[in-house]
PDB file of C-alpha atoms in Angstrom:
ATOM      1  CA  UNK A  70     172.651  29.465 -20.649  1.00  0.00           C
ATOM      2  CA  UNK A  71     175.937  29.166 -22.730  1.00  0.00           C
ATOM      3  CA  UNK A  72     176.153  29.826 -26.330  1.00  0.00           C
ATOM      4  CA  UNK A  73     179.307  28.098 -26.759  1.00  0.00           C
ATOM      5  CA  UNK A  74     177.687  25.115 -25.884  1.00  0.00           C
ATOM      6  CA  UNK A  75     174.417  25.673 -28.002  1.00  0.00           C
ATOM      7  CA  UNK A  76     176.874  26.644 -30.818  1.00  0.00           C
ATOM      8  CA  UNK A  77     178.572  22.958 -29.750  1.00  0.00           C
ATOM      9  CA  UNK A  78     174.684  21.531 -29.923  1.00  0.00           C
ATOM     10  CA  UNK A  79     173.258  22.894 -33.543  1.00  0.00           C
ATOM     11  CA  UNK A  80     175.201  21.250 -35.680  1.00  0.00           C
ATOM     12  CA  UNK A  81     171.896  19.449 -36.464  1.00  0.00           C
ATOM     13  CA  UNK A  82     170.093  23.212 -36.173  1.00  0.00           C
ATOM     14  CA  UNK A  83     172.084  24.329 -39.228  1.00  0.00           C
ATOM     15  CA  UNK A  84     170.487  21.864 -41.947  1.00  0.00           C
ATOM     16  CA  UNK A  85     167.629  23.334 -41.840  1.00  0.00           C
ATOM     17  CA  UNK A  86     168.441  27.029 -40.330  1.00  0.00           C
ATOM     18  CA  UNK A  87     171.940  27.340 -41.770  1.00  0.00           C
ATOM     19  CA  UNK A  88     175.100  27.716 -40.392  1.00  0.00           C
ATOM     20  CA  UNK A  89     174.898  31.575 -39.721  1.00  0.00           C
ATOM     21  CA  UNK A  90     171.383  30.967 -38.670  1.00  0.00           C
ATOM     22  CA  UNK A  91     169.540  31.847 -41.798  1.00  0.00           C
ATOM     23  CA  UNK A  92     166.793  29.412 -43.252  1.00  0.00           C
ATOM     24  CA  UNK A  93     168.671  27.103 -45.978  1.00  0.00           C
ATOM     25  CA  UNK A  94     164.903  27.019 -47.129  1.00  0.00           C
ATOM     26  CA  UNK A  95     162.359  29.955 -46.935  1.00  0.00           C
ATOM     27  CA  UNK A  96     159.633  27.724 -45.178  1.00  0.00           C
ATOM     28  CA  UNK A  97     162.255  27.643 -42.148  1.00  0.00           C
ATOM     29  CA  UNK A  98     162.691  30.718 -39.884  1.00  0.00           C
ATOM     30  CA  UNK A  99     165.864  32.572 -39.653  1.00  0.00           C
ATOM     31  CA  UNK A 100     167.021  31.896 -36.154  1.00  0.00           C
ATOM     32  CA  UNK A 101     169.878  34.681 -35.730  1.00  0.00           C
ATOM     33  CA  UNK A 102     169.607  37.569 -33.447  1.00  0.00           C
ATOM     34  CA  UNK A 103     166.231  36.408 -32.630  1.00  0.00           C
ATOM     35  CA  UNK A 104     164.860  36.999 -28.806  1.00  0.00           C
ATOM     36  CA  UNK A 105     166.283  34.489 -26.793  1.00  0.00           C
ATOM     37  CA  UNK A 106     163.385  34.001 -24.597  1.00  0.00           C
ATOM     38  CA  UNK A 107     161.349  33.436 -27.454  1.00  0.00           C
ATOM     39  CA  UNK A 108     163.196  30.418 -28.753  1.00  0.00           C
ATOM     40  CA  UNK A 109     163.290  28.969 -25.547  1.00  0.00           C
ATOM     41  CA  UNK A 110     159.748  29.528 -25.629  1.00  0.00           C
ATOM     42  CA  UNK A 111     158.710  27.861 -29.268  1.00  0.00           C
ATOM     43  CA  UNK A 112     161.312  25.434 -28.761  1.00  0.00           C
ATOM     44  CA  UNK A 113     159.555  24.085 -25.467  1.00  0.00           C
ATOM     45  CA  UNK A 114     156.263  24.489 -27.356  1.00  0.00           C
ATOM     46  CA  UNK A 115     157.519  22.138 -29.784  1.00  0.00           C
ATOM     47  CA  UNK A 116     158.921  19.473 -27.415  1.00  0.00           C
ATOM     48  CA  UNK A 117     155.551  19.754 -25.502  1.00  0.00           C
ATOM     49  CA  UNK A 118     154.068  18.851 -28.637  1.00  0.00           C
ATOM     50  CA  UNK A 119     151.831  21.773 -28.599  1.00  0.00           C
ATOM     51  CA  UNK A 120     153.005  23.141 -31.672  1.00  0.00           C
ATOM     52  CA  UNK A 121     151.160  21.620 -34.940  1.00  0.00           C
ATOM     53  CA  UNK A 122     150.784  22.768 -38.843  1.00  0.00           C
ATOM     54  CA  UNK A 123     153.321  23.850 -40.913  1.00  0.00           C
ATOM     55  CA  UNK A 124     156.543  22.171 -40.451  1.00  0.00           C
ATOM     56  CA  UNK A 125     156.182  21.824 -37.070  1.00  0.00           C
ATOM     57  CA  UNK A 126     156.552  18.101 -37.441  1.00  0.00           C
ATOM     58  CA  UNK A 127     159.973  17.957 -37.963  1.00  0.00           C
ATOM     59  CA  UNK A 128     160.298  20.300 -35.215  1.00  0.00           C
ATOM     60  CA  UNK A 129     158.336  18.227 -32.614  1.00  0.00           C
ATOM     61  CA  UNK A 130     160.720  15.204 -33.741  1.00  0.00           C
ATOM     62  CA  UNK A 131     164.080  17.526 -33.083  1.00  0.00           C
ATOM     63  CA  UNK A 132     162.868  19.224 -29.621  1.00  0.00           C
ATOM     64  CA  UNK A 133     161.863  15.623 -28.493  1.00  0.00           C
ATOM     65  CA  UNK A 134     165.664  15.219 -27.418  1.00  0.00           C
ATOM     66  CA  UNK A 135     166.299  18.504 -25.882  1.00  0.00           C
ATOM     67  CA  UNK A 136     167.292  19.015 -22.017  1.00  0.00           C
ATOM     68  CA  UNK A 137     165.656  22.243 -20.896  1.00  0.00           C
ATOM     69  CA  UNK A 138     169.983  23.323 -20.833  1.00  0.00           C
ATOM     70  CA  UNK A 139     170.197  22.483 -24.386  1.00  0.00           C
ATOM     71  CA  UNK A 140     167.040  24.261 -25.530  1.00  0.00           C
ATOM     72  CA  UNK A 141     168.689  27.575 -22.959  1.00  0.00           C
ATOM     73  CA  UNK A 142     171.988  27.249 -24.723  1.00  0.00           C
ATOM     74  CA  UNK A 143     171.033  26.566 -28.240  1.00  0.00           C
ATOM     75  CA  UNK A 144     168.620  29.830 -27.736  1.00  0.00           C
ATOM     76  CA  UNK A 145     171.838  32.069 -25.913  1.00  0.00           C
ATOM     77  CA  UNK A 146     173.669  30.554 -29.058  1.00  0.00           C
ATOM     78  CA  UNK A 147     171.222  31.773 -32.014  1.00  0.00           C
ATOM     79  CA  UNK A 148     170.291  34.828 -30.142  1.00  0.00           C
ATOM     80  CA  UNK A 149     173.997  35.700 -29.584  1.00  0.00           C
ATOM     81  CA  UNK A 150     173.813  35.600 -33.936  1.00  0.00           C
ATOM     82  CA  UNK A 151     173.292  38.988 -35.482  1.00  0.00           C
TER      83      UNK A 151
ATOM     84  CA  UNK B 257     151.634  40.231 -51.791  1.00  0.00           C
ATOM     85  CA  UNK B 258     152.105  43.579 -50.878  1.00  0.00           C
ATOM     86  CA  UNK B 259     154.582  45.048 -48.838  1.00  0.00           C
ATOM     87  CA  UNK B 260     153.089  48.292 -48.456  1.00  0.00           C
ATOM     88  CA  UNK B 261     149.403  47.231 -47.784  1.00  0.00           C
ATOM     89  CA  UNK B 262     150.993  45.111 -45.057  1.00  0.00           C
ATOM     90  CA  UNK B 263     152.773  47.733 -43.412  1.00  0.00           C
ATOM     91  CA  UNK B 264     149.207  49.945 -43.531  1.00  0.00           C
ATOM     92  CA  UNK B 265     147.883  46.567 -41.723  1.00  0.00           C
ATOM     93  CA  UNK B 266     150.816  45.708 -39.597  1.00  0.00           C
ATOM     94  CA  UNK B 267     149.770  48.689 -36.963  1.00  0.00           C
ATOM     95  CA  UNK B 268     148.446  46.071 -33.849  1.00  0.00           C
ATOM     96  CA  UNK B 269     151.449  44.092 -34.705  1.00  0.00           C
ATOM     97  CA  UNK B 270     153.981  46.918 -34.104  1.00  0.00           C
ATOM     98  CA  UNK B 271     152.669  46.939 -30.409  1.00  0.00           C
ATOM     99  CA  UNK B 272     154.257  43.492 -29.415  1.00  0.00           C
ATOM    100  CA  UNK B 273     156.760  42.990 -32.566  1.00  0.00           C
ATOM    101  CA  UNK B 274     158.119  46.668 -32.370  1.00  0.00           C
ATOM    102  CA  UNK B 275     157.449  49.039 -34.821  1.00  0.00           C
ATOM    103  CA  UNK B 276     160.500  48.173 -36.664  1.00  0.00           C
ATOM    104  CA  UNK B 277     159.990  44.642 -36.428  1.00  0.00           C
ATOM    105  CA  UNK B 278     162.338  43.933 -33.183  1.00  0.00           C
ATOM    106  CA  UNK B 279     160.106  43.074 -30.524  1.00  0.00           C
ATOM    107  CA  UNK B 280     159.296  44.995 -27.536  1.00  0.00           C
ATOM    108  CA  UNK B 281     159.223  42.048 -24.823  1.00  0.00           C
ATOM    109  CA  UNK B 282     161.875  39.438 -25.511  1.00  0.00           C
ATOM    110  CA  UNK B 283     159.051  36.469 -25.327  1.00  0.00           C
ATOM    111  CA  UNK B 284     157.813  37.780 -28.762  1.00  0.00           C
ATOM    112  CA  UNK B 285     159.678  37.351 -31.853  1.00  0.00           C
ATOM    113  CA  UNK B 286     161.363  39.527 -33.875  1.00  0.00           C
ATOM    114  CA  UNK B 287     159.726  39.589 -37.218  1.00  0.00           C
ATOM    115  CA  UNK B 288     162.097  41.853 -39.201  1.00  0.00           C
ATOM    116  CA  UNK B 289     164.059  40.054 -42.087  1.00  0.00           C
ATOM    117  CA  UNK B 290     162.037  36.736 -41.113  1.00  0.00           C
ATOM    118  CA  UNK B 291     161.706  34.164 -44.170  1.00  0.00           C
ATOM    119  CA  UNK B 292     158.443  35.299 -45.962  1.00  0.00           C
ATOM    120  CA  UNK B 293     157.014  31.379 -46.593  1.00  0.00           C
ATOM    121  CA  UNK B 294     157.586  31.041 -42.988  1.00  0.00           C
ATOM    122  CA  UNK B 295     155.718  34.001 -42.001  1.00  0.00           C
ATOM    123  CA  UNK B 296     152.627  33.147 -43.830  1.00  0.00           C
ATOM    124  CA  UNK B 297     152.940  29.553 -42.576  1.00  0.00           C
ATOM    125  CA  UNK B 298     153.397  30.844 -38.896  1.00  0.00           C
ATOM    126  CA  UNK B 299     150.430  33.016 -39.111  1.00  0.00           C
ATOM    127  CA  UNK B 300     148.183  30.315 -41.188  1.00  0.00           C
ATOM    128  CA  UNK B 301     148.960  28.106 -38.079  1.00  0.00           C
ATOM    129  CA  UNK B 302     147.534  30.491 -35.718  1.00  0.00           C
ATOM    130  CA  UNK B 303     144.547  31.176 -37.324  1.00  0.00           C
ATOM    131  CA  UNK B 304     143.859  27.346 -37.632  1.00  0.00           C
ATOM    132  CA  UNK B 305     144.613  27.477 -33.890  1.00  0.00           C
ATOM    133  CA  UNK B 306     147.094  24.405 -34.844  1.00  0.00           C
ATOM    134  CA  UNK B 307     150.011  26.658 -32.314  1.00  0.00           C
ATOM    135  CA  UNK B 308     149.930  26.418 -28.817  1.00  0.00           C
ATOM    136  CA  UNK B 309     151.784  27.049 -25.556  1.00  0.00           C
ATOM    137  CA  UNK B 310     153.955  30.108 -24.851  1.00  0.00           C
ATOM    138  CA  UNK B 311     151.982  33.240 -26.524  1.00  0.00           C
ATOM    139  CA  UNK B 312     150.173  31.329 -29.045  1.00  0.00           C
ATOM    140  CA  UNK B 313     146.367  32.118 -27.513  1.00  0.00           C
ATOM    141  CA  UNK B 314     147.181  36.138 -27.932  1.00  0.00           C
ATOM    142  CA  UNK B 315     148.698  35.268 -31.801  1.00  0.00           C
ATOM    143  CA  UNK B 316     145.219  33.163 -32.164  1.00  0.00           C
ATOM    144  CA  UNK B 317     143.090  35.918 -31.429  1.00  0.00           C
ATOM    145  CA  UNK B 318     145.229  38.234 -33.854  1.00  0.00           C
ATOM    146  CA  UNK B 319     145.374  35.933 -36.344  1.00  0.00           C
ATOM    147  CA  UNK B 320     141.776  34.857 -36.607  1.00  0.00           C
ATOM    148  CA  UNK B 321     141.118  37.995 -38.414  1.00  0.00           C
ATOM    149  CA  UNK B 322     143.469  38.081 -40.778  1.00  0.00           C
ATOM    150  CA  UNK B 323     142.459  36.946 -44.886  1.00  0.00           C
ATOM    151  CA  UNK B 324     144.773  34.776 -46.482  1.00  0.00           C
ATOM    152  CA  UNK B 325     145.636  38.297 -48.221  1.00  0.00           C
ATOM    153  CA  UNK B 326     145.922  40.308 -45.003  1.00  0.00           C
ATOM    154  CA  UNK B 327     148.569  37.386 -43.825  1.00  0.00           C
ATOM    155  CA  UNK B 328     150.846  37.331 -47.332  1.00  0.00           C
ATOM    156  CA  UNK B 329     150.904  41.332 -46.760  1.00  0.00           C
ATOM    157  CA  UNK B 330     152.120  41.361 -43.763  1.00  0.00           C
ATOM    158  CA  UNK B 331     154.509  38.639 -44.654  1.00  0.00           C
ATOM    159  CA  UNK B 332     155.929  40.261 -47.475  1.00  0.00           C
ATOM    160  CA  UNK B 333     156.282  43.540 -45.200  1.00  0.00           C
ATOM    161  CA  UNK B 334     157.974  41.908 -42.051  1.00  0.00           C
ATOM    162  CA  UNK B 335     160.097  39.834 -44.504  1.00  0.00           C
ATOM    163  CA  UNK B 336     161.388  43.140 -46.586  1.00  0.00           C
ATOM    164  CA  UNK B 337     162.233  45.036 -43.110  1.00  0.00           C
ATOM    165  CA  UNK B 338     166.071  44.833 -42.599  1.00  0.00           C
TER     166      UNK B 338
END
């Protein structure tokens, strides 16, 4: 996983969970320093689609896109955050 | 919500999320600081078993106990640790 290149991939991220990686809105999670293997883990849940409730619409529409190597970097680049 | 009543109810949390709220086992989230709104929303999706995939089935069984109380205490602890 590279964080360079999930730093180079979140542009989009940053709308909703800022540019440091803290929620622009409180209903959004703060990303930084969080366990990498974790966001790999929710982010896959929400490309599989088995994430529902909550906002996890607009999260299902943003992981549709994902390779699994942008969900590893994106989750090397927010964990990398502190 | 109450802080302190959630950190007398947050003791079976502490055992995956870390008694600080940094989780033990990097496939569970680090709670600590998290956005309070997105706590409760988190945990209301659990208990309506609307999460799946990755850990969600052991965060179901926790959450299915929890009153909508018991959920903005804990939120309003985990959100106040730094």
């Amino acid at each position: 996983a590279d964080a360079e290149q999930g730093k180079a991939k979140s542009a989009i991220c940053a709308t909703c969970h800022g540019a440091a990686g803290i929620a622009t809105v409180p209903v959004y999670p703060n990303l930084a320093g969080q366990q990498e293997a974790y966001l790999v883990s929710s982010l896959k849940a929400y490309k599989n689609k088995e994430r529902n409730g909550g906002m996890a619409a607009v999260m299902q529409a943003q992981a549709a896109g994902l390779s699994d190597e942008d969900i590893a970097d994106l989750a090397a680049y927010y964990a990398s955050l502190k």
